[in-house]
């Protein structure tokens, strides 16, 4: 009996000692990973700011098939929330408590366990670096008594265990955004009558490979000239192709805006006035990056050939930029209309 009491006393001392050791052990932790992503920060921020997209790239739900996700009434911005349940990954919830558009996010992460709830702070920072963005994803908090007790017997700390998951999540996020940015559609809208009209324009010649880079500056130059001279712009900017030589790899093209009527300028300028006739055209719509324009043009000409239509020899094909980089950072949302003037149809009449 004395031996039993002695062992019980030693066990009690051990438990008290272990409890004191665990209680006094520093439970603060911080996990942080960064990745340079090839995308504008607006796109990355919007992806992370929307909880409905997290299932596409965060690593935890991808490692189990039993996760049930429930979204709050709000899923973006401050006050947005969602929760999950999983036997393998556990239960939890997250809420956005601060959102600075395109710059940073601060979120509250809560794990729900049989021993109670554990809350940590999750933070995101998005720093533009030229055409790319330095993305920082981190989590900081303090472990509960039971969590500290559990990790005493682990070879790795909580931070060391979480770091690979954060790295994987950032890589998944980059892949998801790349796929979304590269998505595009080409639609042959069919034959339509384009009203034409007077327009202000500037013309240049360059290698075909330089067209995309130059056209934005040219459109801006025409727009600034019209604004300075109080000339009204009608519709969206467009590029008029005067000559396109695939063999030599060169092009002559004009950037322009339509005007309500003919404009006669009194000062010498490289910005000129032109006129486009009302004409029958094949219209094609590209929704996506400008790098897909060649495929859209090829699809348009293939449609002409398949349907026995012929492009007008002396008319100039053109592109109208409905939305672009100034409207949306995501190239997948850019909309460009292509117009190819067609030969006039001559009807045969029997008298």
mmCIF file of C-alpha atoms in Angstrom:
data_model
loop_
_atom_site.group_PDB
_atom_site.id
_atom_site.type_symbol
_atom_site.label_atom_id
_atom_site.label_comp_id
_atom_site.label_asym_id
_atom_site.label_seq_id
_atom_site.Cartn_x
_atom_site.Cartn_y
_atom_site.Cartn_z
ATOM 1 C CA UNK A 1 0.000 0.000 0.000
ATOM 2 C CA UNK A 2 2.857 2.371 0.861
ATOM 3 C CA UNK A 3 4.445 1.651 -2.534
ATOM 4 C CA UNK A 4 1.158 2.435 -4.277
ATOM 5 C CA UNK A 5 0.852 5.747 -2.430
ATOM 6 C CA UNK A 6 4.468 6.534 -3.242
ATOM 7 C CA UNK A 7 3.918 5.854 -6.966
ATOM 8 C CA UNK A 8 0.724 7.914 -6.933
ATOM 9 C CA UNK A 9 2.597 10.748 -5.251
ATOM 10 C CA UNK A 10 5.377 10.591 -7.871
ATOM 11 C CA UNK A 11 2.797 10.557 -10.673
ATOM 12 C CA UNK A 12 1.077 13.573 -9.184
ATOM 13 C CA UNK A 13 4.374 15.428 -8.925
ATOM 14 C CA UNK A 14 5.171 14.528 -12.554
ATOM 15 C CA UNK A 15 1.765 15.748 -13.751
ATOM 16 C CA UNK A 16 2.060 18.997 -11.839
ATOM 17 C CA UNK A 17 5.603 19.522 -13.068
ATOM 18 C CA UNK A 18 4.663 18.749 -16.675
ATOM 19 C CA UNK A 19 1.669 21.071 -16.428
ATOM 20 C CA UNK A 20 3.809 23.880 -15.091
ATOM 21 C CA UNK A 21 6.368 23.268 -17.866
ATOM 22 C CA UNK A 22 3.694 23.287 -20.574
ATOM 23 C CA UNK A 23 1.928 26.320 -19.126
ATOM 24 C CA UNK A 24 5.133 28.358 -18.982
ATOM 25 C CA UNK A 25 6.335 27.237 -22.425
ATOM 26 C CA UNK A 26 6.132 30.013 -25.017
ATOM 27 C CA UNK A 27 3.237 29.159 -27.310
ATOM 28 C CA UNK A 28 3.559 32.094 -29.675
ATOM 29 C CA UNK A 29 4.105 31.162 -33.311
ATOM 30 C CA UNK A 30 4.330 32.770 -36.738
ATOM 31 C CA UNK A 31 4.251 31.192 -40.183
ATOM 32 C CA UNK A 32 5.075 33.302 -43.235
ATOM 33 C CA UNK A 33 5.806 32.618 -46.879
ATOM 34 C CA UNK A 34 6.289 34.899 -49.903
ATOM 35 C CA UNK A 35 6.153 34.309 -53.650
ATOM 36 C CA UNK A 36 6.738 36.578 -56.640
ATOM 37 C CA UNK A 37 3.708 36.055 -58.866
ATOM 38 C CA UNK A 38 3.483 36.972 -62.539
ATOM 39 C CA UNK A 39 0.191 38.846 -62.337
ATOM 40 C CA UNK A 40 -1.102 42.331 -61.443
ATOM 41 C CA UNK A 41 -1.826 42.693 -57.749
ATOM 42 C CA UNK A 42 -5.466 43.631 -58.467
ATOM 43 C CA UNK A 43 -6.101 40.144 -59.842
ATOM 44 C CA UNK A 44 -4.336 38.368 -56.968
ATOM 45 C CA UNK A 45 -6.045 40.500 -54.336
ATOM 46 C CA UNK A 46 -9.483 39.882 -55.833
ATOM 47 C CA UNK A 47 -8.828 36.132 -55.882
ATOM 48 C CA UNK A 48 -7.781 35.997 -52.217
ATOM 49 C CA UNK A 49 -10.449 38.487 -51.130
ATOM 50 C CA UNK A 50 -13.206 36.150 -52.386
ATOM 51 C CA UNK A 51 -13.658 33.149 -50.087
ATOM 52 C CA UNK A 52 -15.555 31.227 -52.784
ATOM 53 C CA UNK A 53 -12.274 30.856 -54.730
ATOM 54 C CA UNK A 54 -10.221 29.430 -51.861
ATOM 55 C CA UNK A 55 -11.303 25.849 -52.536
ATOM 56 C CA UNK A 56 -9.501 26.076 -55.897
ATOM 57 C CA UNK A 57 -6.044 26.689 -54.435
ATOM 58 C CA UNK A 58 -5.758 26.401 -50.644
ATOM 59 C CA UNK A 59 -3.987 23.084 -49.934
ATOM 60 C CA UNK A 60 -5.984 21.654 -47.029
ATOM 61 C CA UNK A 61 -9.284 20.978 -48.802
ATOM 62 C CA UNK A 62 -7.359 19.486 -51.736
ATOM 63 C CA UNK A 63 -5.941 16.789 -49.470
ATOM 64 C CA UNK A 64 -9.329 15.479 -48.384
ATOM 65 C CA UNK A 65 -12.640 14.704 -50.053
ATOM 66 C CA UNK A 66 -14.841 14.982 -46.975
ATOM 67 C CA UNK A 67 -14.692 18.745 -46.436
ATOM 68 C CA UNK A 68 -18.063 20.504 -46.241
ATOM 69 C CA UNK A 69 -17.878 24.263 -46.819
ATOM 70 C CA UNK A 70 -20.501 26.818 -45.806
ATOM 71 C CA UNK A 71 -20.322 30.476 -46.818
ATOM 72 C CA UNK A 72 -21.563 33.446 -44.843
ATOM 73 C CA UNK A 73 -23.962 36.061 -46.170
ATOM 74 C CA UNK A 74 -20.926 38.015 -47.397
ATOM 75 C CA UNK A 75 -17.972 36.335 -49.143
ATOM 76 C CA UNK A 76 -15.762 39.309 -50.124
ATOM 77 C CA UNK A 77 -14.344 42.295 -48.259
ATOM 78 C CA UNK A 78 -14.622 43.161 -44.588
ATOM 79 C CA UNK A 79 -17.115 40.954 -42.780
ATOM 80 C CA UNK A 80 -16.806 38.120 -45.302
ATOM 81 C CA UNK A 81 -16.762 34.641 -43.771
ATOM 82 C CA UNK A 82 -16.889 30.917 -44.386
ATOM 83 C CA UNK A 83 -16.626 27.738 -42.326
ATOM 84 C CA UNK A 84 -15.749 24.101 -42.933
ATOM 85 C CA UNK A 85 -16.181 20.669 -41.426
ATOM 86 C CA UNK A 86 -13.891 17.701 -42.036
ATOM 87 C CA UNK A 87 -13.071 14.565 -40.061
ATOM 88 C CA UNK A 88 -9.565 14.507 -41.546
ATOM 89 C CA UNK A 89 -8.729 18.227 -41.452
ATOM 90 C CA UNK A 90 -10.908 19.275 -38.536
ATOM 91 C CA UNK A 91 -13.481 22.049 -38.271
ATOM 92 C CA UNK A 92 -12.905 25.760 -38.485
ATOM 93 C CA UNK A 93 -14.016 29.156 -39.686
ATOM 94 C CA UNK A 94 -12.477 32.297 -41.102
ATOM 95 C CA UNK A 95 -13.560 35.929 -41.223
ATOM 96 C CA UNK A 96 -12.054 38.978 -42.947
ATOM 97 C CA UNK A 97 -11.690 41.789 -40.434
ATOM 98 C CA UNK A 98 -9.815 44.313 -42.587
ATOM 99 C CA UNK A 99 -9.452 44.711 -46.342
ATOM 100 C CA UNK A 100 -7.410 47.442 -48.050
ATOM 101 C CA UNK A 101 -8.202 47.055 -51.769
ATOM 102 C CA UNK A 102 -5.309 45.560 -53.743
ATOM 103 C CA UNK A 103 -2.906 46.165 -50.838
ATOM 104 C CA UNK A 104 -3.552 43.928 -47.821
ATOM 105 C CA UNK A 105 -5.970 41.657 -45.982
ATOM 106 C CA UNK A 106 -6.310 40.787 -42.320
ATOM 107 C CA UNK A 107 -8.335 37.723 -41.359
ATOM 108 C CA UNK A 108 -9.293 35.814 -38.235
ATOM 109 C CA UNK A 109 -8.858 32.034 -38.344
ATOM 110 C CA UNK A 110 -10.527 29.817 -35.749
ATOM 111 C CA UNK A 111 -9.945 26.077 -35.351
ATOM 112 C CA UNK A 112 -12.724 24.232 -33.529
ATOM 113 C CA UNK A 113 -11.518 21.191 -31.548
ATOM 114 C CA UNK A 114 -12.912 18.934 -28.786
ATOM 115 C CA UNK A 115 -10.749 20.952 -26.398
ATOM 116 C CA UNK A 116 -12.202 24.306 -27.433
ATOM 117 C CA UNK A 117 -11.510 27.000 -30.016
ATOM 118 C CA UNK A 118 -8.095 28.316 -31.060
ATOM 119 C CA UNK A 119 -7.919 31.684 -32.847
ATOM 120 C CA UNK A 120 -5.059 33.058 -34.978
ATOM 121 C CA UNK A 121 -4.493 36.073 -37.204
ATOM 122 C CA UNK A 122 -3.949 35.546 -40.932
ATOM 123 C CA UNK A 123 -2.465 38.353 -43.007
ATOM 124 C CA UNK A 124 -1.806 39.044 -46.691
ATOM 125 C CA UNK A 125 0.297 41.709 -48.369
ATOM 126 C CA UNK A 126 0.422 42.462 -52.104
ATOM 127 C CA UNK A 127 3.368 44.585 -53.285
ATOM 128 C CA UNK A 128 3.629 45.490 -56.989
ATOM 129 C CA UNK A 129 6.980 44.717 -58.607
ATOM 130 C CA UNK A 130 6.770 45.910 -62.212
ATOM 131 C CA UNK A 131 4.436 43.539 -64.052
ATOM 132 C CA UNK A 132 4.582 41.083 -61.135
ATOM 133 C CA UNK A 133 3.470 41.105 -57.490
ATOM 134 C CA UNK A 134 5.291 40.047 -54.343
ATOM 135 C CA UNK A 135 2.686 38.148 -52.307
ATOM 136 C CA UNK A 136 3.148 37.583 -48.572
ATOM 137 C CA UNK A 137 0.911 35.133 -46.700
ATOM 138 C CA UNK A 138 1.320 34.673 -42.976
ATOM 139 C CA UNK A 139 -0.330 33.490 -39.780
ATOM 140 C CA UNK A 140 0.453 34.345 -36.182
ATOM 141 C CA UNK A 141 -1.049 33.484 -32.835
ATOM 142 C CA UNK A 142 -0.549 31.638 -29.557
ATOM 143 C CA UNK A 143 -1.141 27.940 -28.899
ATOM 144 C CA UNK A 144 -3.550 26.799 -26.206
ATOM 145 C CA UNK A 145 -2.383 24.633 -23.303
ATOM 146 C CA UNK A 146 -3.585 21.458 -25.012
ATOM 147 C CA UNK A 147 -1.922 22.414 -28.311
ATOM 148 C CA UNK A 148 1.385 23.037 -26.558
ATOM 149 C CA UNK A 149 1.034 19.685 -24.805
ATOM 150 C CA UNK A 150 0.406 17.898 -28.099
ATOM 151 C CA UNK A 151 3.430 19.428 -29.803
ATOM 152 C CA UNK A 152 5.838 18.413 -27.020
ATOM 153 C CA UNK A 153 5.983 14.963 -28.619
ATOM 154 C CA UNK A 154 6.270 16.239 -32.210
ATOM 155 C CA UNK A 155 9.552 16.430 -34.105
ATOM 156 C CA UNK A 156 8.474 19.717 -35.713
ATOM 157 C CA UNK A 157 6.938 22.866 -34.297
ATOM 158 C CA UNK A 158 3.566 24.135 -35.499
ATOM 159 C CA UNK A 159 5.284 26.749 -37.678
ATOM 160 C CA UNK A 160 7.574 24.152 -39.245
ATOM 161 C CA UNK A 161 4.616 21.899 -40.012
ATOM 162 C CA UNK A 162 2.587 24.743 -41.569
ATOM 163 C CA UNK A 163 5.301 26.309 -43.753
ATOM 164 C CA UNK A 164 5.171 23.691 -46.559
ATOM 165 C CA UNK A 165 1.381 24.069 -46.731
ATOM 166 C CA UNK A 166 1.648 27.842 -47.086
ATOM 167 C CA UNK A 167 4.248 27.435 -49.845
ATOM 168 C CA UNK A 168 2.018 24.933 -51.629
ATOM 169 C CA UNK A 169 -0.955 27.258 -51.293
ATOM 170 C CA UNK A 170 0.920 30.166 -52.884
ATOM 171 C CA UNK A 171 2.084 27.981 -55.774
ATOM 172 C CA UNK A 172 -1.476 26.733 -56.276
ATOM 173 C CA UNK A 173 -2.698 30.324 -56.246
ATOM 174 C CA UNK A 174 -0.203 31.289 -58.956
ATOM 175 C CA UNK A 175 -1.343 28.365 -61.128
ATOM 176 C CA UNK A 176 -5.023 29.194 -60.637
ATOM 177 C CA UNK A 177 -4.533 32.855 -61.538
ATOM 178 C CA UNK A 178 -2.427 31.970 -64.589
ATOM 179 C CA UNK A 179 -5.181 29.692 -65.882
ATOM 180 C CA UNK A 180 -7.811 32.393 -65.358
ATOM 181 C CA UNK A 181 -5.688 35.111 -66.990
ATOM 182 C CA UNK A 182 -5.050 32.910 -70.033
ATOM 183 C CA UNK A 183 -8.682 31.954 -70.577
ATOM 184 C CA UNK A 184 -10.307 33.426 -73.689
ATOM 185 C CA UNK A 185 -13.185 32.958 -76.107
ATOM 186 C CA UNK A 186 -13.575 33.776 -79.803
ATOM 187 C CA UNK A 187 -17.068 34.267 -81.181
ATOM 188 C CA UNK A 188 -17.950 34.865 -84.825
ATOM 189 C CA UNK A 189 -20.885 37.248 -84.426
ATOM 190 C CA UNK A 190 -21.718 37.178 -88.149
ATOM 191 C CA UNK A 191 -22.386 39.773 -90.812
ATOM 192 C CA UNK A 192 -23.319 43.245 -89.582
ATOM 193 C CA UNK A 193 -23.577 46.732 -91.006
ATOM 194 C CA UNK A 194 -21.044 49.124 -89.470
ATOM 195 C CA UNK A 195 -22.114 52.766 -89.623
ATOM 196 C CA UNK A 196 -18.614 54.220 -90.031
ATOM 197 C CA UNK A 197 -18.203 57.997 -89.689
ATOM 198 C CA UNK A 198 -15.567 60.676 -89.240
ATOM 199 C CA UNK A 199 -12.612 59.974 -86.975
ATOM 200 C CA UNK A 200 -9.358 61.476 -85.691
ATOM 201 C CA UNK A 201 -6.277 59.328 -86.122
ATOM 202 C CA UNK A 202 -2.503 58.984 -86.078
ATOM 203 C CA UNK A 203 -0.603 56.555 -88.318
ATOM 204 C CA UNK A 204 2.665 54.676 -87.933
ATOM 205 C CA UNK A 205 4.556 51.721 -89.381
ATOM 206 C CA UNK A 206 6.383 49.035 -87.448
ATOM 207 C CA UNK A 207 7.177 45.373 -87.225
ATOM 208 C CA UNK A 208 4.103 43.228 -86.632
ATOM 209 C CA UNK A 209 5.601 42.123 -83.318
ATOM 210 C CA UNK A 210 5.557 45.752 -82.115
ATOM 211 C CA UNK A 211 1.907 46.516 -82.890
ATOM 212 C CA UNK A 212 0.510 45.520 -79.482
ATOM 213 C CA UNK A 213 3.090 47.587 -77.606
ATOM 214 C CA UNK A 214 2.653 50.695 -79.743
ATOM 215 C CA UNK A 215 -1.091 50.860 -80.158
ATOM 216 C CA UNK A 216 -1.812 51.817 -76.506
ATOM 217 C CA UNK A 217 0.530 54.841 -76.681
ATOM 218 C CA UNK A 218 -0.970 55.877 -80.019
ATOM 219 C CA UNK A 219 -4.540 55.663 -78.696
ATOM 220 C CA UNK A 220 -3.504 57.753 -75.685
ATOM 221 C CA UNK A 221 -1.906 60.371 -77.936
ATOM 222 C CA UNK A 222 -5.043 60.734 -80.046
ATOM 223 C CA UNK A 223 -7.244 60.848 -76.949
ATOM 224 C CA UNK A 224 -5.103 63.536 -75.310
ATOM 225 C CA UNK A 225 -5.127 65.635 -78.492
ATOM 226 C CA UNK A 226 -8.908 65.457 -78.699
ATOM 227 C CA UNK A 227 -9.332 66.307 -75.014
ATOM 228 C CA UNK A 228 -6.952 69.284 -75.272
ATOM 229 C CA UNK A 229 -8.814 70.628 -78.293
ATOM 230 C CA UNK A 230 -12.295 69.896 -76.901
ATOM 231 C CA UNK A 231 -13.074 67.398 -79.670
ATOM 232 C CA UNK A 232 -15.814 64.965 -78.690
ATOM 233 C CA UNK A 233 -15.003 61.260 -78.782
ATOM 234 C CA UNK A 234 -17.679 58.857 -79.997
ATOM 235 C CA UNK A 235 -17.453 55.237 -78.891
ATOM 236 C CA UNK A 236 -14.332 53.258 -78.067
ATOM 237 C CA UNK A 237 -10.814 53.573 -79.549
ATOM 238 C CA UNK A 238 -9.936 51.461 -82.572
ATOM 239 C CA UNK A 239 -6.973 50.422 -84.706
ATOM 240 C CA UNK A 240 -7.352 50.650 -88.480
ATOM 241 C CA UNK A 241 -5.052 48.374 -90.471
ATOM 242 C CA UNK A 242 -3.810 50.100 -93.623
ATOM 243 C CA UNK A 243 -1.362 47.372 -94.592
ATOM 244 C CA UNK A 244 -0.355 44.011 -93.133
ATOM 245 C CA UNK A 245 2.575 42.189 -94.721
ATOM 246 C CA UNK A 246 3.162 38.761 -93.231
ATOM 247 C CA UNK A 247 6.080 38.012 -95.563
ATOM 248 C CA UNK A 248 8.047 41.076 -94.496
ATOM 249 C CA UNK A 249 6.681 41.076 -90.954
ATOM 250 C CA UNK A 250 5.620 44.732 -91.161
ATOM 251 C CA UNK A 251 2.398 46.681 -90.735
ATOM 252 C CA UNK A 252 1.041 50.186 -91.299
ATOM 253 C CA UNK A 253 -1.804 51.068 -88.951
ATOM 254 C CA UNK A 254 -3.723 53.957 -87.415
ATOM 255 C CA UNK A 255 -5.058 54.539 -83.905
ATOM 256 C CA UNK A 256 -8.314 56.467 -83.879
ATOM 257 C CA UNK A 257 -11.498 57.715 -82.213
ATOM 258 C CA UNK A 258 -14.744 58.440 -84.027
ATOM 259 C CA UNK A 259 -16.124 62.009 -83.876
ATOM 260 C CA UNK A 260 -19.717 63.251 -84.263
ATOM 261 C CA UNK A 261 -18.794 65.148 -87.453
ATOM 262 C CA UNK A 262 -15.867 66.242 -89.546
ATOM 263 C CA UNK A 263 -13.199 68.123 -87.613
ATOM 264 C CA UNK A 264 -11.015 70.733 -89.258
ATOM 265 C CA UNK A 265 -7.916 71.546 -87.198
ATOM 266 C CA UNK A 266 -6.196 74.930 -87.517
ATOM 267 C CA UNK A 267 -2.866 73.871 -86.031
ATOM 268 C CA UNK A 268 -0.189 71.646 -87.525
ATOM 269 C CA UNK A 269 -0.425 68.216 -85.943
ATOM 270 C CA UNK A 270 0.273 64.571 -86.633
ATOM 271 C CA UNK A 271 -3.341 63.895 -85.641
ATOM 272 C CA UNK A 272 -5.453 63.880 -88.794
ATOM 273 C CA UNK A 273 -9.110 63.607 -89.746
ATOM 274 C CA UNK A 274 -10.502 60.659 -91.722
ATOM 275 C CA UNK A 275 -13.775 59.133 -92.834
ATOM 276 C CA UNK A 276 -15.024 55.539 -92.816
ATOM 277 C CA UNK A 277 -18.024 54.646 -95.003
ATOM 278 C CA UNK A 278 -21.068 52.725 -93.867
ATOM 279 C CA UNK A 279 -20.133 49.178 -94.808
ATOM 280 C CA UNK A 280 -21.081 45.536 -94.583
ATOM 281 C CA UNK A 281 -18.651 43.673 -92.322
ATOM 282 C CA UNK A 282 -17.958 40.372 -90.618
ATOM 283 C CA UNK A 283 -17.833 40.973 -86.877
ATOM 284 C CA UNK A 284 -15.852 38.773 -84.469
ATOM 285 C CA UNK A 285 -15.543 39.214 -80.700
ATOM 286 C CA UNK A 286 -12.470 38.204 -78.711
ATOM 287 C CA UNK A 287 -12.800 38.080 -74.958
ATOM 288 C CA UNK A 288 -9.272 37.697 -73.632
ATOM 289 C CA UNK A 289 -5.684 38.862 -73.901
ATOM 290 C CA UNK A 290 -4.468 40.678 -77.017
ATOM 291 C CA UNK A 291 -2.007 37.822 -77.586
ATOM 292 C CA UNK A 292 -5.002 35.828 -78.820
ATOM 293 C CA UNK A 293 -5.889 38.386 -81.507
ATOM 294 C CA UNK A 294 -4.046 36.484 -84.239
ATOM 295 C CA UNK A 295 -6.152 33.404 -83.585
ATOM 296 C CA UNK A 296 -9.289 35.566 -83.663
ATOM 297 C CA UNK A 297 -8.269 37.052 -87.039
ATOM 298 C CA UNK A 298 -7.422 33.601 -88.413
ATOM 299 C CA UNK A 299 -10.810 32.300 -87.261
ATOM 300 C CA UNK A 300 -12.519 35.248 -88.967
ATOM 301 C CA UNK A 301 -10.846 34.656 -92.323
ATOM 302 C CA UNK A 302 -11.466 30.920 -92.049
ATOM 303 C CA UNK A 303 -15.164 31.713 -91.554
ATOM 304 C CA UNK A 304 -15.144 33.889 -94.684
ATOM 305 C CA UNK A 305 -13.623 31.099 -96.759
ATOM 306 C CA UNK A 306 -15.948 28.441 -95.374
ATOM 307 C CA UNK A 307 -19.028 30.521 -96.090
ATOM 308 C CA UNK A 308 -18.053 31.796 -99.533
ATOM 309 C CA UNK A 309 -17.559 35.377 -98.381
ATOM 310 C CA UNK A 310 -14.828 37.715 -99.597
ATOM 311 C CA UNK A 311 -13.052 40.553 -97.808
ATOM 312 C CA UNK A 312 -13.214 43.866 -99.666
ATOM 313 C CA UNK A 313 -9.880 44.456 -101.402
ATOM 314 C CA UNK A 314 -9.591 48.207 -100.882
ATOM 315 C CA UNK A 315 -11.321 48.478 -97.493
ATOM 316 C CA UNK A 316 -9.416 48.455 -94.212
ATOM 317 C CA UNK A 317 -10.142 45.972 -91.449
ATOM 318 C CA UNK A 318 -10.131 47.299 -87.892
ATOM 319 C CA UNK A 319 -10.292 46.408 -84.194
ATOM 320 C CA UNK A 320 -12.449 48.223 -81.624
ATOM 321 C CA UNK A 321 -11.299 47.970 -77.990
ATOM 322 C CA UNK A 322 -14.481 47.720 -75.930
ATOM 323 C CA UNK A 323 -12.606 47.037 -72.673
ATOM 324 C CA UNK A 324 -8.885 46.826 -71.985
ATOM 325 C CA UNK A 325 -6.139 47.241 -69.371
ATOM 326 C CA UNK A 326 -7.516 50.564 -68.128
ATOM 327 C CA UNK A 327 -10.891 48.958 -67.435
ATOM 328 C CA UNK A 328 -9.783 45.655 -65.905
ATOM 329 C CA UNK A 329 -6.386 44.332 -64.842
ATOM 330 C CA UNK A 330 -7.391 40.795 -65.815
ATOM 331 C CA UNK A 331 -6.716 40.243 -69.554
ATOM 332 C CA UNK A 332 -9.325 37.478 -69.588
ATOM 333 C CA UNK A 333 -11.945 40.239 -69.249
ATOM 334 C CA UNK A 334 -10.732 42.379 -72.158
ATOM 335 C CA UNK A 335 -13.163 42.582 -75.073
ATOM 336 C CA UNK A 336 -12.093 43.383 -78.636
ATOM 337 C CA UNK A 337 -14.378 43.540 -81.666
ATOM 338 C CA UNK A 338 -12.878 42.732 -85.080
ATOM 339 C CA UNK A 339 -14.512 44.071 -88.255
ATOM 340 C CA UNK A 340 -13.608 42.858 -91.750
ATOM 341 C CA UNK A 341 -15.302 44.843 -94.554
ATOM 342 C CA UNK A 342 -16.882 42.576 -97.178
ATOM 343 C CA UNK A 343 -17.287 42.831 -100.897
ATOM 344 C CA UNK A 344 -20.677 44.261 -101.832
ATOM 345 C CA UNK A 345 -23.271 41.730 -102.901
ATOM 346 C CA UNK A 346 -24.561 42.418 -106.412
ATOM 347 C CA UNK A 347 -28.051 41.133 -106.921
ATOM 348 C CA UNK A 348 -28.994 39.731 -110.336
ATOM 349 C CA UNK A 349 -32.377 40.936 -111.535
ATOM 350 C CA UNK A 350 -34.299 39.386 -114.402
ATOM 351 C CA UNK A 351 -36.344 41.979 -116.299
#
